[in-house]
mmCIF file of N, CA, C and O in Angstrom:
data_model
loop_
_atom_site.group_PDB
_atom_site.id
_atom_site.type_symbol
_atom_site.label_atom_id
_atom_site.label_comp_id
_atom_site.label_asym_id
_atom_site.label_seq_id
_atom_site.Cartn_x
_atom_site.Cartn_y
_atom_site.Cartn_z
ATOM 1 N N MET A 1 9.310 -12.262 -89.384
ATOM 2 C CA MET A 1 8.614 -13.708 -89.111
ATOM 3 C C MET A 1 8.856 -14.140 -87.581
ATOM 4 O O MET A 1 9.962 -13.779 -87.072
ATOM 5 N N ILE A 2 7.854 -14.867 -87.116
ATOM 6 C CA ILE A 2 8.116 -15.472 -85.835
ATOM 7 C C ILE A 2 8.214 -16.677 -85.982
ATOM 8 O O ILE A 2 7.758 -17.429 -86.413
ATOM 9 N N PHE A 3 9.420 -17.246 -85.186
ATOM 10 C CA PHE A 3 9.743 -18.499 -85.292
ATOM 11 C C PHE A 3 9.441 -19.482 -84.066
ATOM 12 O O PHE A 3 9.355 -20.726 -84.175
ATOM 13 N N ALA A 4 9.052 -18.757 -83.044
ATOM 14 C CA ALA A 4 8.853 -19.444 -81.714
ATOM 15 C C ALA A 4 8.159 -18.518 -80.783
ATOM 16 O O ALA A 4 8.465 -17.222 -80.806
ATOM 17 N N GLU A 5 7.440 -19.007 -79.770
ATOM 18 C CA GLU A 5 6.946 -18.362 -78.563
ATOM 19 C C GLU A 5 7.032 -18.766 -77.202
ATOM 20 O O GLU A 5 7.310 -20.127 -77.008
ATOM 21 N N LEU A 6 7.755 -18.114 -76.283
ATOM 22 C CA LEU A 6 8.012 -18.663 -74.970
ATOM 23 C C LEU A 6 6.582 -18.641 -74.200
ATOM 24 O O LEU A 6 5.575 -17.963 -74.481
ATOM 25 N N SER A 7 6.661 -19.748 -73.159
ATOM 26 C CA SER A 7 5.474 -19.931 -72.279
ATOM 27 C C SER A 7 5.852 -19.797 -70.919
ATOM 28 O O SER A 7 6.906 -20.310 -70.580
ATOM 29 N N TYR A 8 5.307 -19.025 -70.073
ATOM 30 C CA TYR A 8 5.524 -18.896 -68.664
ATOM 31 C C TYR A 8 4.057 -18.078 -67.948
ATOM 32 O O TYR A 8 3.173 -17.638 -68.703
ATOM 33 N N PRO A 9 4.115 -18.566 -66.869
ATOM 34 C CA PRO A 9 2.714 -18.134 -66.054
ATOM 35 C C PRO A 9 2.717 -16.506 -65.870
ATOM 36 O O PRO A 9 1.722 -15.937 -65.815
ATOM 37 N N GLU A 10 3.746 -15.908 -65.727
ATOM 38 C CA GLU A 10 4.011 -14.315 -65.163
ATOM 39 C C GLU A 10 3.480 -13.570 -66.646
ATOM 40 O O GLU A 10 3.618 -14.050 -67.594
ATOM 41 N N HIS A 11 3.469 -12.360 -66.176
ATOM 42 C CA HIS A 11 3.323 -11.168 -67.067
ATOM 43 C C HIS A 11 4.622 -11.146 -67.786
ATOM 44 O O HIS A 11 5.741 -11.329 -67.242
ATOM 45 N N TYR A 12 4.600 -10.862 -69.046
ATOM 46 C CA TYR A 12 5.967 -10.557 -69.813
ATOM 47 C C TYR A 12 6.867 -9.695 -69.434
ATOM 48 O O TYR A 12 7.886 -9.802 -69.171
ATOM 49 N N SER A 13 6.522 -8.524 -68.602
ATOM 50 C CA SER A 13 7.449 -7.622 -68.065
ATOM 51 C C SER A 13 8.306 -7.974 -66.523
ATOM 52 O O SER A 13 9.137 -7.518 -66.320
ATOM 53 N N GLU A 14 7.354 -9.367 -66.189
ATOM 54 C CA GLU A 14 8.085 -9.691 -64.878
ATOM 55 C C GLU A 14 9.196 -10.838 -65.504
ATOM 56 O O GLU A 14 10.040 -11.175 -64.560
ATOM 57 N N VAL A 15 9.079 -11.391 -66.452
ATOM 58 C CA VAL A 15 10.193 -12.217 -66.866
ATOM 59 C C VAL A 15 11.566 -11.516 -67.991
ATOM 60 O O VAL A 15 12.432 -12.201 -68.184
ATOM 61 N N HIS A 16 11.170 -10.540 -68.087
ATOM 62 C CA HIS A 16 12.004 -9.580 -69.162
ATOM 63 C C HIS A 16 13.565 -9.540 -68.714
ATOM 64 O O HIS A 16 14.361 -10.050 -69.419
ATOM 65 N N GLY A 17 13.629 -9.231 -67.517
ATOM 66 C CA GLY A 17 15.321 -9.381 -66.860
ATOM 67 C C GLY A 17 15.668 -10.432 -66.788
ATOM 68 O O GLY A 17 17.022 -10.656 -67.191
ATOM 69 N N ASP A 18 15.172 -11.690 -66.551
ATOM 70 C CA ASP A 18 15.251 -13.167 -66.719
ATOM 71 C C ASP A 18 15.933 -13.341 -68.022
ATOM 72 O O ASP A 18 17.078 -14.115 -67.992
ATOM 73 N N ILE A 19 15.199 -13.061 -68.708
ATOM 74 C CA ILE A 19 15.596 -13.237 -70.443
ATOM 75 C C ILE A 19 16.864 -12.723 -70.467
ATOM 76 O O ILE A 19 17.652 -13.287 -71.469
ATOM 77 N N VAL A 20 16.857 -11.324 -70.433
ATOM 78 C CA VAL A 20 17.969 -10.759 -70.781
ATOM 79 C C VAL A 20 19.123 -11.145 -70.173
ATOM 80 O O VAL A 20 20.499 -11.361 -70.726
ATOM 81 N N ASN A 21 19.173 -11.624 -68.969
ATOM 82 C CA ASN A 21 20.292 -12.444 -68.293
ATOM 83 C C ASN A 21 20.685 -13.573 -68.828
ATOM 84 O O ASN A 21 21.802 -13.950 -69.185
ATOM 85 N N LEU A 22 19.713 -14.287 -69.149
ATOM 86 C CA LEU A 22 19.886 -15.588 -69.715
ATOM 87 C C LEU A 22 20.857 -15.491 -70.977
ATOM 88 O O LEU A 22 21.791 -15.962 -71.472
ATOM 89 N N LEU A 23 20.128 -14.708 -72.048
ATOM 90 C CA LEU A 23 20.653 -14.305 -73.320
ATOM 91 C C LEU A 23 22.108 -13.581 -73.192
ATOM 92 O O LEU A 23 22.943 -13.863 -74.128
ATOM 93 N N SER A 24 22.261 -12.488 -72.263
ATOM 94 C CA SER A 24 23.499 -12.049 -71.898
ATOM 95 C C SER A 24 24.719 -13.134 -71.683
ATOM 96 O O SER A 24 25.926 -12.707 -71.943
ATOM 97 N N SER A 25 24.186 -14.103 -70.928
ATOM 98 C CA SER A 25 25.247 -14.923 -70.470
ATOM 99 C C SER A 25 25.784 -15.936 -71.773
ATOM 100 O O SER A 25 26.817 -16.705 -71.564
ATOM 101 N N ASN A 26 25.202 -15.776 -72.796
ATOM 102 C CA ASN A 26 25.380 -16.922 -73.934
ATOM 103 C C ASN A 26 25.547 -15.875 -75.158
ATOM 104 O O ASN A 26 26.129 -16.434 -75.956
ATOM 105 N N PHE A 27 25.270 -14.591 -75.467
ATOM 106 C CA PHE A 27 25.591 -13.867 -76.369
ATOM 107 C C PHE A 27 26.178 -12.284 -76.015
ATOM 108 O O PHE A 27 25.922 -12.151 -75.042
ATOM 109 N N GLU A 28 27.418 -12.048 -76.980
ATOM 110 C CA GLU A 28 27.874 -10.805 -76.715
ATOM 111 C C GLU A 28 27.144 -9.642 -76.545
ATOM 112 O O GLU A 28 27.702 -8.747 -75.896
ATOM 113 N N LYS A 29 26.506 -9.544 -77.790
ATOM 114 C CA LYS A 29 25.819 -7.991 -77.920
ATOM 115 C C LYS A 29 24.101 -8.061 -77.753
ATOM 116 O O LYS A 29 23.448 -8.913 -78.663
ATOM 117 N N ILE A 30 23.655 -7.536 -76.728
ATOM 118 C CA ILE A 30 22.391 -7.501 -76.375
ATOM 119 C C ILE A 30 21.831 -6.287 -76.264
ATOM 120 O O ILE A 30 22.581 -5.257 -75.523
ATOM 121 N N GLU A 31 20.640 -5.705 -76.809
ATOM 122 C CA GLU A 31 20.079 -4.475 -76.459
ATOM 123 C C GLU A 31 18.882 -4.799 -76.074
ATOM 124 O O GLU A 31 18.069 -5.754 -76.383
ATOM 125 N N HIS A 32 18.083 -4.151 -75.134
ATOM 126 C CA HIS A 32 16.924 -4.177 -74.544
ATOM 127 C C HIS A 32 16.226 -2.937 -73.920
ATOM 128 O O HIS A 32 16.890 -2.268 -73.682
ATOM 129 N N GLY A 33 14.817 -3.120 -73.593
ATOM 130 C CA GLY A 33 14.266 -2.099 -73.160
ATOM 131 C C GLY A 33 12.704 -2.652 -72.638
ATOM 132 O O GLY A 33 12.411 -3.740 -73.314
ATOM 133 N N LEU A 34 12.278 -1.878 -71.727
ATOM 134 C CA LEU A 34 10.984 -2.271 -71.207
ATOM 135 C C LEU A 34 10.346 -1.191 -71.074
ATOM 136 O O LEU A 34 10.216 -0.336 -70.205
ATOM 137 N N GLN A 35 9.175 -0.931 -71.991
ATOM 138 C CA GLN A 35 8.494 0.332 -71.826
ATOM 139 C C GLN A 35 7.103 0.080 -72.515
ATOM 140 O O GLN A 35 6.900 0.305 -73.694
ATOM 141 N N GLY A 36 6.374 -0.294 -71.723
ATOM 142 C CA GLY A 36 5.051 -0.957 -72.035
ATOM 143 C C GLY A 36 4.971 -2.320 -72.789
ATOM 144 O O GLY A 36 4.361 -3.313 -71.999
ATOM 145 N N ASP A 37 6.113 -2.519 -73.608
ATOM 146 C CA ASP A 37 6.216 -3.790 -74.318
ATOM 147 C C ASP A 37 7.543 -4.063 -73.696
ATOM 148 O O ASP A 37 8.377 -3.425 -73.218
ATOM 149 N N SER A 38 7.999 -5.522 -74.075
ATOM 150 C CA SER A 38 9.448 -5.836 -73.724
ATOM 151 C C SER A 38 9.937 -6.210 -75.048
ATOM 152 O O SER A 38 9.424 -7.085 -75.915
ATOM 153 N N TRP A 39 11.173 -5.657 -75.354
ATOM 154 C CA TRP A 39 11.965 -6.239 -76.349
ATOM 155 C C TRP A 39 13.311 -6.376 -76.106
ATOM 156 O O TRP A 39 14.141 -5.808 -75.059
ATOM 157 N N ILE A 40 13.968 -7.101 -76.766
ATOM 158 C CA ILE A 40 15.336 -7.772 -76.633
ATOM 159 C C ILE A 40 15.828 -7.993 -77.834
ATOM 160 O O ILE A 40 15.331 -8.743 -78.790
ATOM 161 N N TRP A 41 16.948 -7.471 -78.022
ATOM 162 C CA TRP A 41 17.878 -7.684 -79.433
ATOM 163 C C TRP A 41 18.871 -8.430 -79.238
ATOM 164 O O TRP A 41 20.021 -8.056 -78.398
ATOM 165 N N VAL A 42 19.306 -9.482 -80.014
ATOM 166 C CA VAL A 42 20.430 -10.204 -79.867
ATOM 167 C C VAL A 42 21.185 -10.094 -81.427
ATOM 168 O O VAL A 42 20.590 -10.303 -82.000
ATOM 169 N N HIS A 43 22.352 -9.413 -81.491
ATOM 170 C CA HIS A 43 23.076 -9.081 -82.413
ATOM 171 C C HIS A 43 24.211 -10.039 -82.533
ATOM 172 O O HIS A 43 25.155 -10.319 -81.712
ATOM 173 N N CYS A 44 24.771 -10.637 -83.748
ATOM 174 C CA CYS A 44 25.944 -11.263 -84.129
ATOM 175 C C CYS A 44 26.017 -10.949 -85.423
ATOM 176 O O CYS A 44 25.260 -11.550 -86.310
ATOM 177 N N ASP A 45 27.388 -10.502 -85.827
ATOM 178 C CA ASP A 45 27.839 -10.344 -87.207
ATOM 179 C C ASP A 45 26.674 -9.412 -87.728
ATOM 180 O O ASP A 45 26.358 -8.272 -87.133
ATOM 181 N N ASP A 46 26.084 -9.631 -88.824
ATOM 182 C CA ASP A 46 25.135 -8.953 -89.620
ATOM 183 C C ASP A 46 23.671 -9.401 -89.060
ATOM 184 O O ASP A 46 22.745 -8.930 -89.837
ATOM 185 N N GLU A 47 23.623 -10.255 -88.440
ATOM 186 C CA GLU A 47 22.185 -10.735 -88.095
ATOM 187 C C GLU A 47 21.732 -10.151 -86.854
ATOM 188 O O GLU A 47 22.391 -9.848 -85.766
ATOM 189 N N LYS A 48 20.505 -10.127 -86.779
ATOM 190 C CA LYS A 48 19.718 -9.539 -85.632
ATOM 191 C C LYS A 48 18.374 -10.326 -85.279
ATOM 192 O O LYS A 48 17.740 -10.595 -86.199
ATOM 193 N N VAL A 49 18.304 -10.909 -84.192
ATOM 194 C CA VAL A 49 17.057 -11.594 -83.771
ATOM 195 C C VAL A 49 16.307 -10.500 -82.753
ATOM 196 O O VAL A 49 17.042 -10.425 -81.651
ATOM 197 N N ALA A 50 15.189 -10.307 -82.791
ATOM 198 C CA ALA A 50 14.383 -9.878 -81.477
ATOM 199 C C ALA A 50 13.399 -10.955 -81.037
ATOM 200 O O ALA A 50 12.791 -11.739 -81.271
ATOM 201 N N ILE A 51 13.373 -10.695 -79.552
ATOM 202 C CA ILE A 51 12.592 -11.454 -78.607
ATOM 203 C C ILE A 51 11.756 -10.456 -77.852
ATOM 204 O O ILE A 51 12.322 -9.673 -77.309
ATOM 205 N N ASP A 52 10.423 -10.304 -78.225
ATOM 206 C CA ASP A 52 9.663 -9.176 -78.006
ATOM 207 C C ASP A 52 8.321 -9.667 -77.842
ATOM 208 O O ASP A 52 7.899 -10.660 -78.205
ATOM 209 N N SER A 53 7.431 -8.682 -77.058
ATOM 210 C CA SER A 53 6.037 -8.619 -76.835
ATOM 211 C C SER A 53 5.231 -7.783 -77.712
ATOM 212 O O SER A 53 4.108 -7.734 -77.155
ATOM 213 N N PHE A 54 5.654 -7.549 -78.813
ATOM 214 C CA PHE A 54 4.944 -6.440 -79.542
ATOM 215 C C PHE A 54 3.598 -6.962 -80.003
ATOM 216 O O PHE A 54 2.530 -6.292 -80.055
ATOM 217 N N THR A 55 3.535 -8.118 -80.271
ATOM 218 C CA THR A 55 2.303 -8.666 -81.119
ATOM 219 C C THR A 55 1.636 -9.609 -80.102
ATOM 220 O O THR A 55 0.591 -10.523 -80.846
ATOM 221 N N ALA A 56 2.017 -9.937 -79.055
ATOM 222 C CA ALA A 56 1.480 -11.116 -78.259
ATOM 223 C C ALA A 56 1.826 -10.819 -76.713
ATOM 224 O O ALA A 56 2.560 -9.930 -76.653
ATOM 225 N N MET A 57 1.031 -11.400 -75.850
ATOM 226 C CA MET A 57 1.202 -11.304 -74.613
ATOM 227 C C MET A 57 2.314 -11.976 -74.029
ATOM 228 O O MET A 57 2.724 -12.111 -72.777
ATOM 229 N N LYS A 58 3.163 -12.889 -74.764
ATOM 230 C CA LYS A 58 4.255 -13.350 -74.271
ATOM 231 C C LYS A 58 5.374 -13.185 -75.578
ATOM 232 O O LYS A 58 5.158 -12.434 -76.302
ATOM 233 N N HIS A 59 6.544 -13.402 -74.765
ATOM 234 C CA HIS A 59 7.921 -12.978 -75.817
ATOM 235 C C HIS A 59 7.815 -14.185 -77.019
ATOM 236 O O HIS A 59 7.242 -15.364 -76.901
ATOM 237 N N GLN A 60 8.197 -13.557 -78.217
ATOM 238 C CA GLN A 60 8.249 -14.140 -79.259
ATOM 239 C C GLN A 60 9.581 -14.038 -79.998
ATOM 240 O O GLN A 60 10.075 -12.914 -79.811
ATOM 241 N N VAL A 61 10.034 -14.925 -80.450
ATOM 242 C CA VAL A 61 11.410 -14.781 -81.417
ATOM 243 C C VAL A 61 11.169 -14.532 -82.749
ATOM 244 O O VAL A 61 10.379 -15.426 -83.336
ATOM 245 N N LYS A 62 11.785 -13.744 -83.322
ATOM 246 C CA LYS A 62 11.633 -12.930 -84.654
ATOM 247 C C LYS A 62 12.692 -12.746 -85.459
ATOM 248 O O LYS A 62 13.967 -12.126 -84.435
ATOM 249 N N CYS A 63 12.621 -12.493 -86.664
ATOM 250 C CA CYS A 63 13.610 -12.186 -87.517
ATOM 251 C C CYS A 63 13.164 -11.975 -88.841
ATOM 252 O O CYS A 63 12.375 -12.410 -89.400
ATOM 253 N N GLU A 64 13.690 -10.967 -89.518
ATOM 254 C CA GLU A 64 13.594 -10.536 -90.812
ATOM 255 C C GLU A 64 13.958 -11.658 -91.950
ATOM 256 O O GLU A 64 13.488 -11.820 -93.069
ATOM 257 N N ILE A 65 15.020 -12.391 -91.367
ATOM 258 C CA ILE A 65 15.655 -13.570 -92.230
ATOM 259 C C ILE A 65 15.225 -14.747 -92.204
ATOM 260 O O ILE A 65 15.323 -15.303 -90.892
ATOM 261 N N LYS A 66 14.699 -15.369 -93.272
ATOM 262 C CA LYS A 66 13.904 -16.715 -92.863
ATOM 263 C C LYS A 66 15.087 -17.730 -92.462
ATOM 264 O O LYS A 66 14.592 -18.516 -91.633
ATOM 265 N N ASN A 67 16.288 -17.597 -93.164
ATOM 266 C CA ASN A 67 17.352 -18.808 -92.881
ATOM 267 C C ASN A 67 18.285 -18.184 -91.851
ATOM 268 O O ASN A 67 19.705 -18.412 -92.335
ATOM 269 N N CYS A 68 18.046 -17.709 -90.790
ATOM 270 C CA CYS A 68 18.996 -16.952 -90.071
ATOM 271 C C CYS A 68 19.681 -18.048 -89.004
ATOM 272 O O CYS A 68 18.893 -18.493 -88.248
ATOM 273 N N GLU A 69 20.849 -18.133 -89.050
ATOM 274 C CA GLU A 69 21.552 -19.322 -88.105
ATOM 275 C C GLU A 69 21.444 -18.615 -86.566
ATOM 276 O O GLU A 69 21.229 -19.281 -85.721
ATOM 277 N N LEU A 70 21.535 -17.061 -86.444
ATOM 278 C CA LEU A 70 21.480 -16.867 -85.317
ATOM 279 C C LEU A 70 20.105 -17.108 -84.364
ATOM 280 O O LEU A 70 19.997 -17.329 -83.214
ATOM 281 N N VAL A 71 19.165 -16.911 -85.176
ATOM 282 C CA VAL A 71 17.649 -17.725 -84.730
ATOM 283 C C VAL A 71 17.879 -18.986 -83.948
ATOM 284 O O VAL A 71 17.302 -19.327 -82.926
ATOM 285 N N ASP A 72 18.348 -19.815 -84.665
ATOM 286 C CA ASP A 72 18.589 -21.449 -84.239
ATOM 287 C C ASP A 72 19.335 -21.236 -83.127
ATOM 288 O O ASP A 72 19.136 -22.165 -82.076
ATOM 289 N N ARG A 73 20.444 -20.405 -82.837
ATOM 290 C CA ARG A 73 21.274 -20.329 -81.505
ATOM 291 C C ARG A 73 20.570 -19.755 -80.317
ATOM 292 O O ARG A 73 20.680 -20.184 -79.293
ATOM 293 N N VAL A 74 19.587 -18.867 -80.681
ATOM 294 C CA VAL A 74 18.559 -17.994 -79.684
ATOM 295 C C VAL A 74 17.843 -19.202 -79.467
ATOM 296 O O VAL A 74 17.549 -19.342 -78.097
ATOM 297 N N ILE A 75 17.314 -19.970 -80.117
ATOM 298 C CA ILE A 75 16.245 -20.858 -79.567
ATOM 299 C C ILE A 75 16.611 -22.270 -78.809
ATOM 300 O O ILE A 75 16.090 -22.624 -78.234
ATOM 301 N N GLN A 76 18.149 -22.514 -79.235
ATOM 302 C CA GLN A 76 18.813 -23.433 -78.464
ATOM 303 C C GLN A 76 19.093 -23.008 -76.981
ATOM 304 O O GLN A 76 18.858 -23.839 -75.953
ATOM 305 N N VAL A 77 19.141 -21.538 -76.741
ATOM 306 C CA VAL A 77 19.502 -20.991 -75.232
ATOM 307 C C VAL A 77 18.189 -21.030 -74.555
ATOM 308 O O VAL A 77 18.123 -21.326 -73.446
ATOM 309 N N LEU A 78 17.237 -20.399 -75.018
ATOM 310 C CA LEU A 78 15.699 -20.134 -74.584
ATOM 311 C C LEU A 78 15.307 -21.552 -73.497
ATOM 312 O O LEU A 78 14.688 -20.890 -72.382
ATOM 313 N N PRO A 79 15.013 -22.430 -74.037
ATOM 314 C CA PRO A 79 14.404 -23.450 -73.280
ATOM 315 C C PRO A 79 15.393 -23.957 -72.191
ATOM 316 O O PRO A 79 14.844 -24.943 -71.276
ATOM 317 N N ILE A 80 16.755 -23.639 -71.835
ATOM 318 C CA ILE A 80 17.351 -23.692 -70.795
ATOM 319 C C ILE A 80 16.516 -23.360 -69.452
ATOM 320 O O ILE A 80 16.475 -23.845 -68.340
ATOM 321 N N LYS A 81 15.569 -22.247 -69.648
ATOM 322 C CA LYS A 81 14.832 -21.735 -68.431
ATOM 323 C C LYS A 81 13.209 -21.566 -68.803
ATOM 324 O O LYS A 81 12.268 -21.709 -68.061
ATOM 325 N N TYR A 82 12.946 -21.710 -70.054
ATOM 326 C CA TYR A 82 11.483 -21.419 -70.707
ATOM 327 C C TYR A 82 11.105 -22.479 -71.340
ATOM 328 O O TYR A 82 11.778 -23.220 -72.401
ATOM 329 N N THR A 83 9.896 -22.727 -71.181
ATOM 330 C CA THR A 83 8.966 -23.472 -72.390
ATOM 331 C C THR A 83 9.008 -22.855 -73.605
ATOM 332 O O THR A 83 8.510 -21.661 -73.614
ATOM 333 N N LEU A 84 9.203 -23.475 -74.639
ATOM 334 C CA LEU A 84 9.384 -22.909 -76.042
ATOM 335 C C LEU A 84 8.525 -23.792 -77.021
ATOM 336 O O LEU A 84 8.824 -24.749 -77.132
ATOM 337 N N LYS A 85 7.439 -22.766 -77.655
ATOM 338 C CA LYS A 85 7.118 -23.290 -78.761
ATOM 339 C C LYS A 85 7.628 -23.052 -80.228
ATOM 340 O O LYS A 85 7.401 -22.086 -80.416
ATOM 341 N N ARG A 86 8.160 -24.018 -80.803
ATOM 342 C CA ARG A 86 8.740 -23.486 -82.086
ATOM 343 C C ARG A 86 7.933 -23.789 -83.135
ATOM 344 O O ARG A 86 7.196 -24.798 -82.997
ATOM 345 N N PHE A 87 7.667 -23.032 -84.025
ATOM 346 C CA PHE A 87 6.945 -23.103 -85.397
ATOM 347 C C PHE A 87 7.413 -23.760 -86.487
ATOM 348 O O PHE A 87 8.488 -23.564 -86.868
ATOM 349 N N THR A 88 6.987 -24.790 -86.877
ATOM 350 C CA THR A 88 7.532 -25.576 -88.019
ATOM 351 C C THR A 88 7.518 -24.634 -89.287
ATOM 352 O O THR A 88 8.938 -24.636 -89.832
ATOM 353 N N ILE A 89 6.687 -23.872 -89.677
ATOM 354 C CA ILE A 89 6.787 -22.709 -90.474
ATOM 355 C C ILE A 89 6.587 -21.459 -89.788
ATOM 356 O O ILE A 89 5.647 -21.262 -89.122
ATOM 357 N N PRO A 90 7.548 -20.403 -90.067
ATOM 358 C CA PRO A 90 7.579 -19.480 -89.339
ATOM 359 C C PRO A 90 6.445 -18.639 -89.745
ATOM 360 O O PRO A 90 5.759 -18.759 -90.672
ATOM 361 N N GLU A 91 5.781 -17.899 -88.841
ATOM 362 C CA GLU A 91 4.516 -17.043 -89.098
ATOM 363 C C GLU A 91 4.886 -15.736 -89.665
ATOM 364 O O GLU A 91 5.919 -15.085 -88.896
ATOM 365 N N PHE A 92 3.990 -15.071 -90.175
ATOM 366 C CA PHE A 92 4.388 -13.892 -90.706
ATOM 367 C C PHE A 92 3.547 -12.871 -89.348
ATOM 368 O O PHE A 92 2.616 -13.260 -88.774
ATOM 369 N N GLU A 93 4.483 -11.970 -89.010
ATOM 370 C CA GLU A 93 3.646 -10.958 -88.186
ATOM 371 C C GLU A 93 2.845 -10.030 -89.058
ATOM 372 O O GLU A 93 2.670 -10.115 -90.306
ATOM 373 N N PRO A 94 1.736 -9.337 -88.454
ATOM 374 C CA PRO A 94 0.732 -8.638 -88.984
ATOM 375 C C PRO A 94 1.097 -7.448 -90.040
ATOM 376 O O PRO A 94 0.571 -7.346 -91.044
ATOM 377 N N HIS A 95 2.461 -6.853 -89.593
ATOM 378 C CA HIS A 95 2.784 -5.884 -90.632
ATOM 379 C C HIS A 95 3.851 -6.448 -91.941
ATOM 380 O O HIS A 95 4.074 -5.822 -92.858
ATOM 381 N N GLU A 96 3.799 -7.736 -91.758
ATOM 382 C CA GLU A 96 4.579 -8.354 -92.995
ATOM 383 C C GLU A 96 3.781 -8.873 -94.407
ATOM 384 O O GLU A 96 2.475 -9.388 -94.156
#
């Protein structure tokens, strides 16, 4: 499910490192890569939140769990540097 989308004027590949740095300063376990698309995973306990550009030209905040506390924590951090559009009702990804 897609919970939010970031807004920025650059190509997503240009902000990948800045997003990783921002999240790394607020969360202990981060995995990421930039291979055509940008993907960042934030882990905490048994929860995982993805911030990626797989289905859009901007980073989207995604999670498979509807009521994931980690999603809220990630969404609180991202507006420190980026404009964020939070969806009132999470949107389904094309494969869901």
